[in-house]
Coordinates of C-alpha atoms and ligand atoms in Angstrom, one line a residue:
X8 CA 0.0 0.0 0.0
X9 CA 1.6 3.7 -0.8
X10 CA 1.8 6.1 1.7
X11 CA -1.0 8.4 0.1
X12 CA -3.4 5.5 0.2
X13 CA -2.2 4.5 4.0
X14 CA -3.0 8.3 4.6
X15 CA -6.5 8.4 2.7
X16 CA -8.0 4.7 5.1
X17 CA -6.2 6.9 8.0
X18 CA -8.1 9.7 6.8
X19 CA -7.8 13.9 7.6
X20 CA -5.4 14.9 10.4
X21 CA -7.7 15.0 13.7
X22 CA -5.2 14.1 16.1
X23 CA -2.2 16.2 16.8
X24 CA 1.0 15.7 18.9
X25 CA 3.4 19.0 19.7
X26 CA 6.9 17.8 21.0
X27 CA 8.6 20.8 23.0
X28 CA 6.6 23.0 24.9
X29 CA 8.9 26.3 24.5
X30 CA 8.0 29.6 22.7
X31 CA 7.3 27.5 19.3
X32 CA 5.8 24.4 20.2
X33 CA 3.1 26.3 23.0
X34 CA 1.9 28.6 20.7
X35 CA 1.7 26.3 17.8
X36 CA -0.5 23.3 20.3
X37 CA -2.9 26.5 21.4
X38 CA -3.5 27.0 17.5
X39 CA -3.5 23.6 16.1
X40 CA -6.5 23.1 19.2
X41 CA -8.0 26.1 18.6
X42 CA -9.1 25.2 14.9
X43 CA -12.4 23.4 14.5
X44 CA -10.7 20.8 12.2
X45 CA -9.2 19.2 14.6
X46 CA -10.0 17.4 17.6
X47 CA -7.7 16.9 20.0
X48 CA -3.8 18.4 20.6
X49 CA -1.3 16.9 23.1
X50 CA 1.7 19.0 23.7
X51 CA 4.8 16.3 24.7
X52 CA 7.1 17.3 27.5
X53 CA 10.0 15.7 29.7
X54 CA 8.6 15.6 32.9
X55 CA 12.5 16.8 34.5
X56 CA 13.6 18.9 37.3
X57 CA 14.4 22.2 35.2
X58 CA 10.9 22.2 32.9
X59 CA 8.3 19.6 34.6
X60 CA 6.8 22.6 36.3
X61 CA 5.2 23.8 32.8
X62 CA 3.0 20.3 32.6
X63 CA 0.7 21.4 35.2
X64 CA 0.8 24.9 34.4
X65 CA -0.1 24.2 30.8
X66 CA -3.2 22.0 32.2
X67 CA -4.4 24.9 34.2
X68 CA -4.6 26.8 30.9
X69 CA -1.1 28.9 32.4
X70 CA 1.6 30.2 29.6
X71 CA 5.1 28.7 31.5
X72 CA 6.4 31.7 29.0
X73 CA 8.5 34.9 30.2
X74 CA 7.3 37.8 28.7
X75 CA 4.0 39.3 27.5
X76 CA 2.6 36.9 24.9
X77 CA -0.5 39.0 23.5
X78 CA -3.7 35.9 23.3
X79 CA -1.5 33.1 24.0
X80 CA -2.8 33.1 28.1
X81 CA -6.3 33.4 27.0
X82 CA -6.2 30.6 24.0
X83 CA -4.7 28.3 26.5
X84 CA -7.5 28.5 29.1
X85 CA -10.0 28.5 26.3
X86 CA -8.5 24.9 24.8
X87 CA -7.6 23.5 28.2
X88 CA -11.0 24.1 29.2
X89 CA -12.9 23.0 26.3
X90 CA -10.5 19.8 26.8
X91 CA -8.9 20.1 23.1
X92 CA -5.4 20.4 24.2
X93 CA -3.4 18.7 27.3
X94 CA 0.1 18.4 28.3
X95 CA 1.5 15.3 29.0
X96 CA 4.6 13.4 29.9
X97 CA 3.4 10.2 28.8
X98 CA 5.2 9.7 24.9
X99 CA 3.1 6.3 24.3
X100 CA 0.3 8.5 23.4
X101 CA 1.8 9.4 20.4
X102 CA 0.2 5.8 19.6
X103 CA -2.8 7.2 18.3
X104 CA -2.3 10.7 16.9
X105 CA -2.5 11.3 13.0
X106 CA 0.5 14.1 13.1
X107 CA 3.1 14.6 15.1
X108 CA 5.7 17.9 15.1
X109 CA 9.2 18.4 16.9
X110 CA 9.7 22.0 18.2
X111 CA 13.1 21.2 20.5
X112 CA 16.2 23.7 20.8
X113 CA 19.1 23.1 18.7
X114 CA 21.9 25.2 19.8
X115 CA 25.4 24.5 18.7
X116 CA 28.1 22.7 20.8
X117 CA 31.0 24.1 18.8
X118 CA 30.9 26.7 16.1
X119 CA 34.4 26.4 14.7
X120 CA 33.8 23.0 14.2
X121 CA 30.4 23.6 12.9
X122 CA 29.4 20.5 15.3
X123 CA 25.5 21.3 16.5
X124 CA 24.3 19.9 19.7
X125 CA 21.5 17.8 18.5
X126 CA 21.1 15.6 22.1
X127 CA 17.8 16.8 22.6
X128 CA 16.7 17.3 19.3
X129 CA 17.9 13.3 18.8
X130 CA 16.0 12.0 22.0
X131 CA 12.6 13.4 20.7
X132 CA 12.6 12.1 17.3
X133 CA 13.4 8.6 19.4
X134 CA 10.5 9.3 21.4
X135 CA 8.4 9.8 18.5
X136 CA 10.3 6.6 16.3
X137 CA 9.0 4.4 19.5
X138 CA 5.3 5.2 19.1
X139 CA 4.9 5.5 15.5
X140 CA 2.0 4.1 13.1
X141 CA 2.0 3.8 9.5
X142 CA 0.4 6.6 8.1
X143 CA 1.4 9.1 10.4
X144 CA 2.8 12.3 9.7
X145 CA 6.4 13.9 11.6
X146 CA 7.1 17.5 10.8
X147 CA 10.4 18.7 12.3
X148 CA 9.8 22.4 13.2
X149 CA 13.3 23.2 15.0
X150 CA 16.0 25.1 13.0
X151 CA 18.0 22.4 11.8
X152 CA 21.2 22.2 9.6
X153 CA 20.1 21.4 6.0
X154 CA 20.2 17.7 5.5
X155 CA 19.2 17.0 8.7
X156 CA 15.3 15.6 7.7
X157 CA 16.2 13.8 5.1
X158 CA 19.0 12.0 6.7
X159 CA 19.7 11.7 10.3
X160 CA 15.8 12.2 11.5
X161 CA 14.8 10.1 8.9
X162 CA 17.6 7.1 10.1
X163 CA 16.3 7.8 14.2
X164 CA 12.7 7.0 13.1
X165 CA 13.0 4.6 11.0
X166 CA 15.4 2.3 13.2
X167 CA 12.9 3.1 16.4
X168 CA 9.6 2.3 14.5
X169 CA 11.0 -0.4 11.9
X170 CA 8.8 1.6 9.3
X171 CA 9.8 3.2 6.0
X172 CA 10.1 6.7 5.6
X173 CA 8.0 7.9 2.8
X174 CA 6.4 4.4 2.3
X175 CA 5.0 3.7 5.5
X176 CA 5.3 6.9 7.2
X177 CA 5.5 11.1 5.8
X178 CA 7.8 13.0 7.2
X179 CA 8.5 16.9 6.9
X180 CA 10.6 20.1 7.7
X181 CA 8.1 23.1 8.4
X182 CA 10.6 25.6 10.1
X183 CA 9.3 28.5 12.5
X184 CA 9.1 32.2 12.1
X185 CA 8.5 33.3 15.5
X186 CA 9.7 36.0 17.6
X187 CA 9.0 36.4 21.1
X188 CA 6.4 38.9 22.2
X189 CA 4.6 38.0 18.9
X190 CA 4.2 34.4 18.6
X191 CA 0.3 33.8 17.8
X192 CA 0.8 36.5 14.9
X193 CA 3.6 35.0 13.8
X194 CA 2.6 31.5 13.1
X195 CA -1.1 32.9 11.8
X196 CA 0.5 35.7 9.3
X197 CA 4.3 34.3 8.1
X198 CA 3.9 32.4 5.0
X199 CA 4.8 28.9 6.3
X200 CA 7.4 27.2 4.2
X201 CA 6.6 22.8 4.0
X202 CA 8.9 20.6 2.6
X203 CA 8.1 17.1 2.4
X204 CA 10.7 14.3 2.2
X205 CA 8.1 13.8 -1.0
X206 CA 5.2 14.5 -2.4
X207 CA 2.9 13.1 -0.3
X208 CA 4.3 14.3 2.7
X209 CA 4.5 18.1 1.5
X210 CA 0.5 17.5 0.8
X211 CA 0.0 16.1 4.3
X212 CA 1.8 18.7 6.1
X213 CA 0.6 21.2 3.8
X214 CA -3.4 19.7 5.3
X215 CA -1.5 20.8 8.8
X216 CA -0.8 23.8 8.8
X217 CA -3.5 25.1 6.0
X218 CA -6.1 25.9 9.3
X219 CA -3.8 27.9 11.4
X220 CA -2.9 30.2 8.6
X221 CA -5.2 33.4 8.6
X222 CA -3.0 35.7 6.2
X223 CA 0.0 33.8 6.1
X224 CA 0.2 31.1 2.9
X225 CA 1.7 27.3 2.7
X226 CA 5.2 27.5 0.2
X227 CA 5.4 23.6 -0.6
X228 CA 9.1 23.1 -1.4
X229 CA 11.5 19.9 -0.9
X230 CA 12.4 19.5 3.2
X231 CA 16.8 20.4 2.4
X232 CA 15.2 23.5 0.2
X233 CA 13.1 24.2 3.8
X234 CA 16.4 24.3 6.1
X235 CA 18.1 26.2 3.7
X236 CA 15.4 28.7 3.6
X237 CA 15.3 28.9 7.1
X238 CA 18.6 29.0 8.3
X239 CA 20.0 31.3 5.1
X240 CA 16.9 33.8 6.1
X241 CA 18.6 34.3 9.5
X242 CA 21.6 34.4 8.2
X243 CA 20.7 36.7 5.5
X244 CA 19.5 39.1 8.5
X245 CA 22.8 38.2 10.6
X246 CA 24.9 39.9 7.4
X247 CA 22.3 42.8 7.0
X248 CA 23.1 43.8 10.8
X249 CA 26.6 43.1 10.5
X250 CA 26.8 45.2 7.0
X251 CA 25.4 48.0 9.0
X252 CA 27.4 47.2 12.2
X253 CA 30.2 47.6 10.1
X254 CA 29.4 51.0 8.7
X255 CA 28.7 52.7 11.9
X256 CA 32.8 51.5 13.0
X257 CA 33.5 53.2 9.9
X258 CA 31.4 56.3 10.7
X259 CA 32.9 57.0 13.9
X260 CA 36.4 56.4 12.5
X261 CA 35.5 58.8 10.0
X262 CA 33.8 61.3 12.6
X263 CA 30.3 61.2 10.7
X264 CA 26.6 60.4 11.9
X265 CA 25.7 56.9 10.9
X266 CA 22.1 58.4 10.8
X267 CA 22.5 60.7 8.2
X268 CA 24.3 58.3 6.8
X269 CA 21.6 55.9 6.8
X270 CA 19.0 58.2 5.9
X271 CA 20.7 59.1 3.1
X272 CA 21.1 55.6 1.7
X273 CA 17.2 55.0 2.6
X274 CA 16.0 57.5 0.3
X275 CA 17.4 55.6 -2.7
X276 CA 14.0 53.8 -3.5
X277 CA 12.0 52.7 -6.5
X278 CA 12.1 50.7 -9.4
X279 CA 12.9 47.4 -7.5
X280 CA 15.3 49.6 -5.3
X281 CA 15.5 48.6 -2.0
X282 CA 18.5 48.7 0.2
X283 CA 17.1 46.9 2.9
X284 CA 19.1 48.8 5.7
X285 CA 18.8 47.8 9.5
X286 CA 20.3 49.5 12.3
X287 CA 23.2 49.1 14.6
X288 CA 23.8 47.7 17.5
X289 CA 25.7 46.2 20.2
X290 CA 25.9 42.8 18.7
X291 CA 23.4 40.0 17.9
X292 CA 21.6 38.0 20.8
X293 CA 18.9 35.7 20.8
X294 CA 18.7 32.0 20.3
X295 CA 18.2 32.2 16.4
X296 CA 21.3 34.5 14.4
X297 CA 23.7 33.5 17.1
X298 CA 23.4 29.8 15.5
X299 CA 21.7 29.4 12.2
X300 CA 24.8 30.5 9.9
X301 CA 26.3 27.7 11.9
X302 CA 23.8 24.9 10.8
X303 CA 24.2 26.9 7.2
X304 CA 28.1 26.3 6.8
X305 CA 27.5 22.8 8.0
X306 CA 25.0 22.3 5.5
X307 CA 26.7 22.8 2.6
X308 CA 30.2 21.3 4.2
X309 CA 28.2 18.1 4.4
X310 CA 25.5 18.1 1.9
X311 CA 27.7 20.2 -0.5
X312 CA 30.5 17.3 0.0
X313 CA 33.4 19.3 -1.8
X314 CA 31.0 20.5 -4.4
X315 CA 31.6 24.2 -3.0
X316 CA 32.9 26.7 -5.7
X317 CA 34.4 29.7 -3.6
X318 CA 37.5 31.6 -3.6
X319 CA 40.3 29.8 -2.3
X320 CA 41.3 29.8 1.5
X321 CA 39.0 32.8 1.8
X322 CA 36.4 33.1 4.8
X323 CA 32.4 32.4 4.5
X324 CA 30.7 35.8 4.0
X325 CA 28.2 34.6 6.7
X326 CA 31.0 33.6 9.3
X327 CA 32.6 37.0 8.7
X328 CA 29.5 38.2 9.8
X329 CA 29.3 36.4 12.5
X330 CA 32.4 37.4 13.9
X331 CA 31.5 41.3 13.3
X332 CA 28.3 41.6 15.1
X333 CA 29.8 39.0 18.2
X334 CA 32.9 42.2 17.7
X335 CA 29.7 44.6 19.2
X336 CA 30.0 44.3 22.8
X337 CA 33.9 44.6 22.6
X338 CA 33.1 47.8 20.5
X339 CA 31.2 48.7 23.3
X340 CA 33.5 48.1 26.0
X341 CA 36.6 50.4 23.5
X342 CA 34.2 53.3 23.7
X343 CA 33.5 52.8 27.4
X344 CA 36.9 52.7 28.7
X345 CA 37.9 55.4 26.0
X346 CA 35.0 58.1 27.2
X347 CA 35.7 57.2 31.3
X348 CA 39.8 57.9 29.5
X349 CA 38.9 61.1 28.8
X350 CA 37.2 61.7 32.3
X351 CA 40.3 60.9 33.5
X352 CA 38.9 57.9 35.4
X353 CA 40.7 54.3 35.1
X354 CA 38.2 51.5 34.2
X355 CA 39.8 49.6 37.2
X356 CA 37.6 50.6 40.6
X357 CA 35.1 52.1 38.3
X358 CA 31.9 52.0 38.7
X359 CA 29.7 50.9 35.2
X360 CA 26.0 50.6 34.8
X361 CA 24.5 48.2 32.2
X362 CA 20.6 49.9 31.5
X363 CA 19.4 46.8 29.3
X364 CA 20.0 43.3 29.7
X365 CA 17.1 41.9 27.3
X366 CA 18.7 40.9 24.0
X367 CA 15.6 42.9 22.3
X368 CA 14.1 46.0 22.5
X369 CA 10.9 46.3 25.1
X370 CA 11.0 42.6 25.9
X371 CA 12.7 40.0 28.5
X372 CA 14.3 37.7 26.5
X373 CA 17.9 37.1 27.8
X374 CA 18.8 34.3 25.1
X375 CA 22.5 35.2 24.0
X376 CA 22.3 38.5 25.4
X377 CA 25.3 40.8 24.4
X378 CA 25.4 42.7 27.2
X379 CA 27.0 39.5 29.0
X380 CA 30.0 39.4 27.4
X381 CA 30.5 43.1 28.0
X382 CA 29.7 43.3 31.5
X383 CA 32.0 40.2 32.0
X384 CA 35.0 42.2 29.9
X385 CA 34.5 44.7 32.7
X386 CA 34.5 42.9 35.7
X387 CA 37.8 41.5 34.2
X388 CA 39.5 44.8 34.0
X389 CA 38.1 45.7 38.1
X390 CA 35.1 47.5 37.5
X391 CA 32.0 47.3 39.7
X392 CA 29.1 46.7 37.3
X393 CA 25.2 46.8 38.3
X394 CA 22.9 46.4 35.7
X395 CA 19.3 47.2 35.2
X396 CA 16.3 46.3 32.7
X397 CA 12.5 47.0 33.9
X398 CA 11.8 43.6 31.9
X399 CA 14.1 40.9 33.4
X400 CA 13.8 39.9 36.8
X401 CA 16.6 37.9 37.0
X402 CA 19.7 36.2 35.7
X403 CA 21.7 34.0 36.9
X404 CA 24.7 34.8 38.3
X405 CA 23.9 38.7 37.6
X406 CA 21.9 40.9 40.0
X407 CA 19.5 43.0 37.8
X408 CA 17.9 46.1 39.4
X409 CA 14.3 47.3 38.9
X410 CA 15.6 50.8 40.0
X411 CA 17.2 53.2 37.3
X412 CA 18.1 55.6 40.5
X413 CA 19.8 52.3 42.6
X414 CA 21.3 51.1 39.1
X415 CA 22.9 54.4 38.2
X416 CA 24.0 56.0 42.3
X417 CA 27.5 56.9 42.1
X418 CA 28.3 55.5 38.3
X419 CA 31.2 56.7 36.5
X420 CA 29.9 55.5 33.2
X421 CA 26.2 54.3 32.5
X422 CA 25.9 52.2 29.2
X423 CA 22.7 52.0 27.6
X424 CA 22.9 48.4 25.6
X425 CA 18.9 47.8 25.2
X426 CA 16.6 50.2 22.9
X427 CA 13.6 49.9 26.0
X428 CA 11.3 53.1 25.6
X429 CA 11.9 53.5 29.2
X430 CA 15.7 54.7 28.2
X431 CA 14.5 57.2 25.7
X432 CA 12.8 59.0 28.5
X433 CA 15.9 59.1 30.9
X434 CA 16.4 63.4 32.0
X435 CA 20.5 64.2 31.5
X436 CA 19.9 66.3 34.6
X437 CA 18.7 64.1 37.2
X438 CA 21.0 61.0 36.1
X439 CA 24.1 63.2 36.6
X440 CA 22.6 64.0 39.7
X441 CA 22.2 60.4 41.0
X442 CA 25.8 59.4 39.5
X443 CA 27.1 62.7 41.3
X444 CA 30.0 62.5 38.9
X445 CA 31.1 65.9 37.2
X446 CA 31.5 64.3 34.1
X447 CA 29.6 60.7 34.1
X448 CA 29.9 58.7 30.9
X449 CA 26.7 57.9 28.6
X450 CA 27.5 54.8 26.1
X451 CA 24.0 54.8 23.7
X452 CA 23.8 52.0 21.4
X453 CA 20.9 52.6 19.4
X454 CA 21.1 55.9 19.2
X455 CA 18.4 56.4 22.0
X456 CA 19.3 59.5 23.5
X457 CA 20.2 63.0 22.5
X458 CA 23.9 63.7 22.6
X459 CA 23.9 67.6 22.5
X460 CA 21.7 67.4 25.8
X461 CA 23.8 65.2 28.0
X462 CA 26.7 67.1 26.5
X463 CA 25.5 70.5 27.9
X464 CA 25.0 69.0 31.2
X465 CA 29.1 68.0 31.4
X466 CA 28.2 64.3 30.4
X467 CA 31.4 62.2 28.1
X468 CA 29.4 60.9 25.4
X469 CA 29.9 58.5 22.6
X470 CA 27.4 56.8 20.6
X471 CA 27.7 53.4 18.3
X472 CA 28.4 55.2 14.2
X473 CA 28.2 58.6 16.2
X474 CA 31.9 59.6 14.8
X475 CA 30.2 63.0 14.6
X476 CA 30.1 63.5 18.4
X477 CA 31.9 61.1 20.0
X478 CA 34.9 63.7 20.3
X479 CA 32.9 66.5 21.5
X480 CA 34.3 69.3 23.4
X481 CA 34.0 68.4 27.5
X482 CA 31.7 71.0 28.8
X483 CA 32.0 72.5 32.6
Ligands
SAJ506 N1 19.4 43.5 15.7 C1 20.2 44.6 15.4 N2 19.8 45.4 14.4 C2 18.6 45.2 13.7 C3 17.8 44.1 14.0 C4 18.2 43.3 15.1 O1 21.2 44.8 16.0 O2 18.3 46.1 12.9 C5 19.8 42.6 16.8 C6 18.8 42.6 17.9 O3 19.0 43.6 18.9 C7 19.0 41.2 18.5 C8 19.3 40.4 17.3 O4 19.8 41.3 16.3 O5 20.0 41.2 19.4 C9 18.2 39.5 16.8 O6 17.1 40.3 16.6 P1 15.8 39.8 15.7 O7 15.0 41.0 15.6 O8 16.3 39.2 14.5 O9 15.1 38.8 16.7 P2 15.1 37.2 16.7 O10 16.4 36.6 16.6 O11 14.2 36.8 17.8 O12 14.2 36.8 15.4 C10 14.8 36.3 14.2 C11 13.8 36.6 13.1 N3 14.4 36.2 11.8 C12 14.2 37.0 10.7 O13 13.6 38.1 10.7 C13 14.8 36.5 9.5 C14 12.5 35.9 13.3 O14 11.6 36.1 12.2 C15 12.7 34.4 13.4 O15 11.5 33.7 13.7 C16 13.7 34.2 14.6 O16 14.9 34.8 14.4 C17 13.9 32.7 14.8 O17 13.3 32.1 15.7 O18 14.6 32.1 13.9

């Protein structure tokens, strides 16, 4: 019997199983339960010491999620309560589900030896090889390096279950799009690319994700096409960021406003024009660019078996910029000791405030955050460093204040490395104040802040790509 005609007796997807309850596979259970074509939703989680605690939770209709998720609380209670979607540890219910996706993290282990850290990745595709039926569909929905669906998942399920891939069983690669703060709107509005190790997969997937779509479309494409998509879209935005990151170094070597700058380029449009400009920063954070150029270079190092034609012993574009947006925070910590230089104060003994410890702007996710490596360059050299962000509550290892005025009392320099509103808001006057240094030093990243007003009041400001200032005259 072909798998399309094991999949037509089985009939349409009712049944679904989520594997990972994290920030994609929560959001994607509430959805899948919330549509009236299906009927019932597990979501699949290890029931271990460090994320047990979200089983329960989940049950109760509770979002185990940092962070403002806009609908997600409310679309939990509502399929918890109608009794469309539990959490459970128990894996042999897979048994009797029609589909089955795999949303588990797969950071990397080592990046210079492109080597990804697929343990856990591995285990749930076991767990789901154990319990599988012919005519069942697995959709892998983790980043993955390209290859990956096609051959190792593939091997894992088909030595657990004994079945054949694409015979007995469909299998896909259906990457995610999210991004915290916005995960529901995400998964309803991105188009959704679905590649199927075949035909007959891509359909059956396609059937999965049709009824969660409200704006966002179905792209059917081959699962290897799928990872490279995915990853090479993050990377794509990885060397946007570093192109940009890059031109503000430049900018301040030069002693010109990266703004204008910017501006300037922007207002070449039209006719197909676009010059698809971001903005600079203090490096890249996050779970998602800090990796996916790595599962990228491993794909075609494995898949592309020698094929590669690229100019001899020269560096991958994408690794480059890699290295120049992980450069940021050691940017960051040049212009601070530079500007506390100039104030005639030693960055040993000194006291440095961190405002921002969220990798994003107006949000609390901490994933990769780059103001790590900076505070830790710091405490290296013998600085005292507080930090504070009004979204995090805590870290380990790192106290975070709630308090601008505790965070910022007798600081020689005060770095703002997150674009949160609150920062744009901060008065020149009454920081000085609190620091009570006659000339404190203001670090702005994202160009939050107006240097001509904490100049006036005697601050030593620099700004990332702000070549134009960050010589200024001291005032006072
Ligand atoms: N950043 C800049 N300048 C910019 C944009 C971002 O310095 O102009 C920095 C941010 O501060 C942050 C990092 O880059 O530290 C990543 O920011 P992000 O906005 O890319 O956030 P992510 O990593 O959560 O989301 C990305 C998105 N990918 C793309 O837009 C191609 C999102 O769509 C993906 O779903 C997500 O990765 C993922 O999960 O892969």
């Amino acid at each position: 019997m072909t798998l399309e005609s094991l999949m037509k007796k089985r009939g349409p997807i009712k049944k679904i199983g989520v594997i990972g309850m994290g920030y994609v596979g929560i959001p994607a259970a509430a959805l899948f339960a919330d549509s009236p074509v299906f009927e019932q939703v597990y979501g699949f989680q290890r029931d271990s010491p460090s994320s047990g605690y979200k089983i329960a939770m989940l049950n109760r209709g509770e979002s185990p999620l940092k962070g403002e998720e806009p609908g997600l609380e409310e679309l939990l209670k509502k399929v918890t309560a109608a009794g469309k979607f539990r959490c459970t540890s128990d894996f042999s219910k897979i048994t009797g589900l029609d589909a089955v996706t795999i949303s588990i993290q797969t950071p990397f282990l080592n990046k210079d030896d492109l080597l990804p850290d697929f343990s856990a990745l591995k285990e749930g595709i076991r767990q789901v090889g154990r319990h599988l039926q012919p005519g069942m569909l697995v959709v892998l929905e983790s980043t993955i390096t390209p290859g990956t669906t096609e051959g190792m998942a593939r091997e894992l399920l088909e030595q657990e279950s004994g079945l054949v891939a694409g015979k007995d069983f469909a299998l896909a690669h259906a990457p995610e799009r999210v991004m915290v703060g916005r995960l529901l709107r995400n998964i309803r509005e991105h188009d959704r690319c679905v590649g199927g190790i075949d035909e007959a997969s891509t359909k059956r997937a396609t059937e999965l994700y049709t009824p969660v779509l409200t704006v966002g479309k179905v792209i059917p494409m081959t699962a290897t096409a799928a990872e490279v998509t995915k990853t090479a879209e993050n990377t794509f935005r990885d060397l946007q960021i570093a192109a940009i990151n890059e031109l503000a170094l430049y900018c301040e070597a030069m002693g010109i406003n990266i703004y204008d700058v910017r501006s300037g380029i922007d207002s070449l449009k039209g006719e197909g024009i676009t010059r698809a400009l971001l903005w600079p920063g203090a490096g890249v954070g996050g779970h998602c660019l800090t990796k996916d150029t790595y599962h990228l270079e491993r794909g075609v190092q494995v898949l592309g078996k020698g094929n590669l034609d690229y100019p001899e012993n020269e560096l991958s574009l994408y690794v480059l910029a890699r290295r120049i947006n992980d450069f940021m925070p050691a940017h960051m910590f040049h212009l601070t000791v530079d500007a506390l230089k100039r104030a005639g104060v030693p960055l040993n003994g000194a006291k440095v405030t961190v405002l921002g410890w969220a990798f994003l702007s107006n949000a609390d996710d901490t994933r990769n955050t780059p103001s790590e490596p900076f505070r830790n360059a710091c405490i290296r050299e013998g600085a005292q460093v507080t930090v504070h962000d009004p979204y995090v509550a805590e870290y380990p290892g790192v106290p975070i204040l709630s308090s601008i005025g505790d965070a910022v009392k007798g600081a020689d320099a005060i770095v703002i490395f997150a674009g949160h509103r609150q920062y744009r808001a901060l008065d020149p006057k009454a920081l000085k104040q609190v620091s009570g240094k006659k000339h404190p030093v203001i670090i702005d990243v994202r160009n939050l802040v107006d240097p001509d007003a904490y100049i006036r009041e005697g601050f030593i400001y620099k700004g990332i790509g702000r070549g134009d200032k960050n010589g200024h005259k001291i005032v006072g």
